[in-house]
PDB file of C-alpha atoms in Angstrom:
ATOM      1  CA  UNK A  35      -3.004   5.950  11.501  1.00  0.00           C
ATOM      2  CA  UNK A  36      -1.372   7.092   8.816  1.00  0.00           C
ATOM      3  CA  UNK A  37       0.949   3.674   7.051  1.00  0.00           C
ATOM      4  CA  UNK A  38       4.439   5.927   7.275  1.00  0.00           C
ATOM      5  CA  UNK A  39       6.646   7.360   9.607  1.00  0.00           C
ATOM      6  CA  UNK A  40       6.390  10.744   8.695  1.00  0.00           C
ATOM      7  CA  UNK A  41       4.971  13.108   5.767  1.00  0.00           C
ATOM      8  CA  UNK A  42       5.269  11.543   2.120  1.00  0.00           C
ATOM      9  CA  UNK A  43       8.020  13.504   0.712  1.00  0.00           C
ATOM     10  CA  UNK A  44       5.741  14.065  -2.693  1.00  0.00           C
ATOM     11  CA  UNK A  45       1.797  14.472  -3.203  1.00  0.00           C
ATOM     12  CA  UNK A  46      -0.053  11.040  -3.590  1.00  0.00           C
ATOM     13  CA  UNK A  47      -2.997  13.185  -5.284  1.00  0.00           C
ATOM     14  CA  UNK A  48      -0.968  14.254  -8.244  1.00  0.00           C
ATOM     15  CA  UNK A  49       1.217  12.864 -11.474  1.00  0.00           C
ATOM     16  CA  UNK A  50       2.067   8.575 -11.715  1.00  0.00           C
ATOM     17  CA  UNK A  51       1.501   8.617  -7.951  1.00  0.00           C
ATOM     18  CA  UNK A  52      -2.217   9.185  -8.045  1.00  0.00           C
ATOM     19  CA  UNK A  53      -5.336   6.334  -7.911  1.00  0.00           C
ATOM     20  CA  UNK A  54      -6.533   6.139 -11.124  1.00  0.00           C
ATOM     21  CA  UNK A  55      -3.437   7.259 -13.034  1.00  0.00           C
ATOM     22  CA  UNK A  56      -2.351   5.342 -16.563  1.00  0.00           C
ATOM     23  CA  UNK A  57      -0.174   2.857 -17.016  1.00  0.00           C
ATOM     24  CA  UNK A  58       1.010   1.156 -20.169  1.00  0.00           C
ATOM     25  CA  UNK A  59      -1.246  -0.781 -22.313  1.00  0.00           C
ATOM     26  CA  UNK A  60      -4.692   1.120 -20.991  1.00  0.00           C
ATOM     27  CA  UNK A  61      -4.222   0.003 -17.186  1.00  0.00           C
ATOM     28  CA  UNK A  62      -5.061   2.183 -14.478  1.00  0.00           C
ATOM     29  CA  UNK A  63      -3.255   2.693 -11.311  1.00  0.00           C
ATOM     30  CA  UNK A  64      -4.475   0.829  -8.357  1.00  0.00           C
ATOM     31  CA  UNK A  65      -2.920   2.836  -5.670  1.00  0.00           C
ATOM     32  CA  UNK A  66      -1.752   6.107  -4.438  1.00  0.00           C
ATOM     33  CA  UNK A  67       2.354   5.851  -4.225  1.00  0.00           C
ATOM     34  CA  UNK A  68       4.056   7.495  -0.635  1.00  0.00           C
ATOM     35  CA  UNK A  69       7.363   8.256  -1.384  1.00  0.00           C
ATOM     36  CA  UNK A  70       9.576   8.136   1.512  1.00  0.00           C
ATOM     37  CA  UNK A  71      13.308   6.882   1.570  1.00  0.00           C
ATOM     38  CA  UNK A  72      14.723   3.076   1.068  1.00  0.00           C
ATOM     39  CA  UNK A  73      14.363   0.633   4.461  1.00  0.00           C
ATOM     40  CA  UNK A  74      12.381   3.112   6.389  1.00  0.00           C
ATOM     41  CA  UNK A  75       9.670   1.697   8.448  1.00  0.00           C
ATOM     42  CA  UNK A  76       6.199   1.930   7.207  1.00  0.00           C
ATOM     43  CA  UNK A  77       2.754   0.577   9.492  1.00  0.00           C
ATOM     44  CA  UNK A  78      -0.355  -0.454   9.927  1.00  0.00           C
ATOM     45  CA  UNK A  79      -3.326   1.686   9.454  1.00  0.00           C
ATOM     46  CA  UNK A  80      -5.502   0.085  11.964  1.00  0.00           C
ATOM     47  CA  UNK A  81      -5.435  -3.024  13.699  1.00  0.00           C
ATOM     48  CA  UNK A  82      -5.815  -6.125  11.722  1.00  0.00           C
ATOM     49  CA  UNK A  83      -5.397  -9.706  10.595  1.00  0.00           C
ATOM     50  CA  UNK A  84      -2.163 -10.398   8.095  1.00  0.00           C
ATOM     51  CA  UNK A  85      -4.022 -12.657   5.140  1.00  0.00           C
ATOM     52  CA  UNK A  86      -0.874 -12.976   3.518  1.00  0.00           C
ATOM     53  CA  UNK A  87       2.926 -12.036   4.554  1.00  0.00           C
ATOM     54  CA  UNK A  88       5.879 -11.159   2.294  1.00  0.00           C
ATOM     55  CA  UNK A  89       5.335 -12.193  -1.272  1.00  0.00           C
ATOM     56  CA  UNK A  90       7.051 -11.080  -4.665  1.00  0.00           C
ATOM     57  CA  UNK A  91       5.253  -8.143  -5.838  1.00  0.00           C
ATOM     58  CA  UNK A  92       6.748  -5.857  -8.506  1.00  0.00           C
ATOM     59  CA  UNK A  93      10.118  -5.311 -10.226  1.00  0.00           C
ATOM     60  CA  UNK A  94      12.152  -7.034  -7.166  1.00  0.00           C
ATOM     61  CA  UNK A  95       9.388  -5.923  -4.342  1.00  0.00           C
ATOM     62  CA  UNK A  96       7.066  -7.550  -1.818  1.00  0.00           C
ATOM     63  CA  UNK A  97       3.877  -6.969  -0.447  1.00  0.00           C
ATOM     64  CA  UNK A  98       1.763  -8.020   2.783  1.00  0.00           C
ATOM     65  CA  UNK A  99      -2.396  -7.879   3.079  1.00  0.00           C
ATOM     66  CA  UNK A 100      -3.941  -6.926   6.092  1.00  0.00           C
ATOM     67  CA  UNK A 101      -8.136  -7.692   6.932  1.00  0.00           C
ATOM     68  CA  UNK A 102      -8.362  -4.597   8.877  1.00  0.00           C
ATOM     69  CA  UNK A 103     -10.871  -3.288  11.840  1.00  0.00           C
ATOM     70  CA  UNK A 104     -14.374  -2.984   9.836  1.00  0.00           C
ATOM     71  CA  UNK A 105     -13.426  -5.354   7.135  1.00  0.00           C
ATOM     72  CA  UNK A 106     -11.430  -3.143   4.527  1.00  0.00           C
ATOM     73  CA  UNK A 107      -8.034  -5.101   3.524  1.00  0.00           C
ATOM     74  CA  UNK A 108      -4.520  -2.869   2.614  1.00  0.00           C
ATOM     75  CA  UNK A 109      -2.242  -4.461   0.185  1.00  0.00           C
ATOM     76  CA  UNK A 110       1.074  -2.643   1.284  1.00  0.00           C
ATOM     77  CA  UNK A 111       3.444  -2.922  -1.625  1.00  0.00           C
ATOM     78  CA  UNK A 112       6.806  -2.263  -2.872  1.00  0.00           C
ATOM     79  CA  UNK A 113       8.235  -3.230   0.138  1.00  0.00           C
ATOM     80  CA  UNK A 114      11.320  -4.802   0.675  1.00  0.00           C
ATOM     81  CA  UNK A 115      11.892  -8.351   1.822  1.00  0.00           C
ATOM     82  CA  UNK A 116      12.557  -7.511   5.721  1.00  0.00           C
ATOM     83  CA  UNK A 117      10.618  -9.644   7.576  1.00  0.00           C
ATOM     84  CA  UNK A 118       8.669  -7.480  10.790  1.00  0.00           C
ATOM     85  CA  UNK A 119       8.875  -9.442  13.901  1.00  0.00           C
ATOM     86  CA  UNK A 120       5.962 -10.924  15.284  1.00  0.00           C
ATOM     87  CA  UNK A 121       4.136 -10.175  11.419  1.00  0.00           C
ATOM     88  CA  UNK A 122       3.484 -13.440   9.376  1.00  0.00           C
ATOM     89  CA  UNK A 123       0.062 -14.958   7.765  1.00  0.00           C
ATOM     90  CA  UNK A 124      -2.668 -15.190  10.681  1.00  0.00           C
ATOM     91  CA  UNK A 125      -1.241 -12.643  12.753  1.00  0.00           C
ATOM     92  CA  UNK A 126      -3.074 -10.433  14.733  1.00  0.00           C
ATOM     93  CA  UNK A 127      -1.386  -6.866  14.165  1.00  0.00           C
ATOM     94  CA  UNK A 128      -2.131  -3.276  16.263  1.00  0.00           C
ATOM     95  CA  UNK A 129      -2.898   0.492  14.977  1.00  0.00           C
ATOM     96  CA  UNK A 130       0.454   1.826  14.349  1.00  0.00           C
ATOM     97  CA  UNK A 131       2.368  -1.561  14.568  1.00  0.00           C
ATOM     98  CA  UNK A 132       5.489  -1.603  12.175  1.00  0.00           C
ATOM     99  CA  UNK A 133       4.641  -4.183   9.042  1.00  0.00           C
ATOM    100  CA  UNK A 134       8.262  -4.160   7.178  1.00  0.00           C
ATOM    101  CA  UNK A 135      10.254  -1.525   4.971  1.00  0.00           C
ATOM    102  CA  UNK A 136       9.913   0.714   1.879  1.00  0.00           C
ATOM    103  CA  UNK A 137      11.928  -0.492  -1.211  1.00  0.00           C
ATOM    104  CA  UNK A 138      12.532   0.572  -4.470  1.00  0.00           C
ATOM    105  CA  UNK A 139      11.521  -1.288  -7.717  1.00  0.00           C
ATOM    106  CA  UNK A 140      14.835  -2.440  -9.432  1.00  0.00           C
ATOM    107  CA  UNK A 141      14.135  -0.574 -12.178  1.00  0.00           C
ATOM    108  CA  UNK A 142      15.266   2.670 -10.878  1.00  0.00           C
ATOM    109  CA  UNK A 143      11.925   4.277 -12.622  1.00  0.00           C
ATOM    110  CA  UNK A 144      10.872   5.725  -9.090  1.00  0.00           C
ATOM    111  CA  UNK A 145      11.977   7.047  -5.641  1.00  0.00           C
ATOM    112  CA  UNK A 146      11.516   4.068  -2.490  1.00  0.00           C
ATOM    113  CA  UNK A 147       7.574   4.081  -2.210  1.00  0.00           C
ATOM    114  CA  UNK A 148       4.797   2.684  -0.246  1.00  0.00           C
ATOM    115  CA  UNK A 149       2.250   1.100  -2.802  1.00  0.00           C
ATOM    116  CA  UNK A 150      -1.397   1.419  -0.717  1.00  0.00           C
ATOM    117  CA  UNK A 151      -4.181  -0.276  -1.915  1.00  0.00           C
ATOM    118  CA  UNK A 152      -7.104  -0.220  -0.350  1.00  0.00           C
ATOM    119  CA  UNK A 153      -9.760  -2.408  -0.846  1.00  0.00           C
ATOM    120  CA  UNK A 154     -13.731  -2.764   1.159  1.00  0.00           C
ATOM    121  CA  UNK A 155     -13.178  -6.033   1.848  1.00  0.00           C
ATOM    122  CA  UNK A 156     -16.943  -7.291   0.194  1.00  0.00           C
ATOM    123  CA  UNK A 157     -15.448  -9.972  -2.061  1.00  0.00           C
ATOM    124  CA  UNK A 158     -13.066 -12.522  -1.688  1.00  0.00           C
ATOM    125  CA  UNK A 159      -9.391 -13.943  -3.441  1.00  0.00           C
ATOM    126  CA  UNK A 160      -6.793 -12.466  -5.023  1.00  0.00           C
ATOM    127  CA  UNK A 161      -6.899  -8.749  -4.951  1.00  0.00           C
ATOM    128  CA  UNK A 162      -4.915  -8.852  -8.546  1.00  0.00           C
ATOM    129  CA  UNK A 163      -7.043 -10.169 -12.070  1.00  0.00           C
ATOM    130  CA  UNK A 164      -6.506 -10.318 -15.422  1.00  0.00           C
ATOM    131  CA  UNK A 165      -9.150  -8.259 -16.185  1.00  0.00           C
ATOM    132  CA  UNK A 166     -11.003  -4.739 -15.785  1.00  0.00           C
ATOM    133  CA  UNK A 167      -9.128  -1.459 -16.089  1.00  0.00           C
ATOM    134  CA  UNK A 168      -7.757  -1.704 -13.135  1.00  0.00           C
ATOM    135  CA  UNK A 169      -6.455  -5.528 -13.232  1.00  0.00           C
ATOM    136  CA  UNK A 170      -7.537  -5.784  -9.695  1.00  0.00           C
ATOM    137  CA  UNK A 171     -10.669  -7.269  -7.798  1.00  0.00           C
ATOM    138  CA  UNK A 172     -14.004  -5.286  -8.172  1.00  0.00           C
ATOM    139  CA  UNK A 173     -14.139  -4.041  -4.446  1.00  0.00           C
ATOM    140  CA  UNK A 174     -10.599  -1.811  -5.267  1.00  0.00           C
ATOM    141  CA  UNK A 175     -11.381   1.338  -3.613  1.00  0.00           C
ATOM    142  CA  UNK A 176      -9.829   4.907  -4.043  1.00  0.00           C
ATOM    143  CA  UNK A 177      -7.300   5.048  -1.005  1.00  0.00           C
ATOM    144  CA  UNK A 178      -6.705   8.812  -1.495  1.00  0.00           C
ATOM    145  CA  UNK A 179      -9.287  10.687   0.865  1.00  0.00           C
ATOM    146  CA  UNK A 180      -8.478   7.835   3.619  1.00  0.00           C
ATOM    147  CA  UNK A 181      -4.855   8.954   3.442  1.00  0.00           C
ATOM    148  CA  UNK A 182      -5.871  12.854   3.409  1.00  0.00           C
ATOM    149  CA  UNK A 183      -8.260  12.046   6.767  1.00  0.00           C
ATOM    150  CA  UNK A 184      -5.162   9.881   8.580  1.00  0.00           C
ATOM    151  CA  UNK A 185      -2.701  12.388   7.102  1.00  0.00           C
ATOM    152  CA  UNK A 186      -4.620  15.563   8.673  1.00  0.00           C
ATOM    153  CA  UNK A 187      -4.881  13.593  12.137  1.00  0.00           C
ATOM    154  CA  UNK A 188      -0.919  12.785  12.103  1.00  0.00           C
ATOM    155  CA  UNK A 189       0.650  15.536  10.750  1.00  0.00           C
TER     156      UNK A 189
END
C-alpha cells in the first residue's frame, strides 16, 4: 500500500525531495519526501511490527519504525506527535492501518511531508550514524521505485 491517503501533491523523484539529494555539509538525503497537507493521516505499507513508536525526529517532528512483512523496516518521519490508537512499540500493525499524522518541520523550510525511509532490514540498531554519506545504517535502501510500484497499484 501506498503510506498516504491520496497522491503526493509534488514528485518524490525530483528536486530536495528525492533519495540521494544533498544536504548541507556533503550529506545525502536518506529519503524520498511525500508532500501532503498538515495532520492528514498517513499508513502502513504492509503489515508489520512497530520497533519503536513516536520519538523526536527533526526540527519539532517525530518518527515511528516498522519491521515489515519480509523483513524491510520504514522509518516514517516528520510526523507529528498524534499518537495512532492501538500503535505503540511491539505492536502488531495491518496493510493500510493508519500509523499517525503528517507535520511540518518548525522551520517553515518545507510543505507538511511524509519522510520514508526504507531500509532491508539485514543489520541491526539505530537506523541513524555518524558516519557515511548518508549518516544512516549501511542497509538504507532507495525507497523511490517501491513508492512508484505501490503508487501505480493505488492510484
Amino acid at each position: 500500500d501506498f503510506p498516504t491517503m491520496k497522491e503526493p501533491t509534488h514528485s518524490y523523484t525530483s528536486g530536495m525531495r528525492r533519495f540521494r539529494a544533498g544536504r548541507s555539509g556533503g550529506r545525502l538525503h536518506a529519503a524520498c519526501d511525500l508532500y501532503r497537507y498538515n495532520n492528514e493521516p498517513m499508513k502502513s505499507v504492509a503489515p508489520g511490527k512497530v520497533l519503536m513508536n513516536l520519538y523526536s525526529f527533526y526540527q519539532g517532528t517525530y518518527a515511528l519504525e516498522v519491521r515489515h512483512s519480509g523483513g524491510f523496516v520504514v522509518r516514517y518521519g516528520e510526523l507529528t506527535g498524534y499518537k495512532a490508537s492501538g500503535v505503540r512499540k511491539g505492536s502488531t500493525v495491518k496493510m493500510g492501518q493508519r500509523l499517525g499524522k503528517i507535520g511540518k518541520v518548525n522551520s517553515n523550510c518545507c510543505r507538511p511531508m511524509l519522510h520514508f525511509e526504507l531500509y532491508s532490514g539485514s543489520r541491526k540498531g539505530s537506523l541513524s550514524t555518524s558516519s557515511g554519506r548518508y549518516r544512516r545504517r549501511s542497509d538504507l535502501m532507495d525507497p523511490t521505485p517501491y513508492l512508484n510500484a505501490w503508487k501505480d497499484k493505488v492510484f
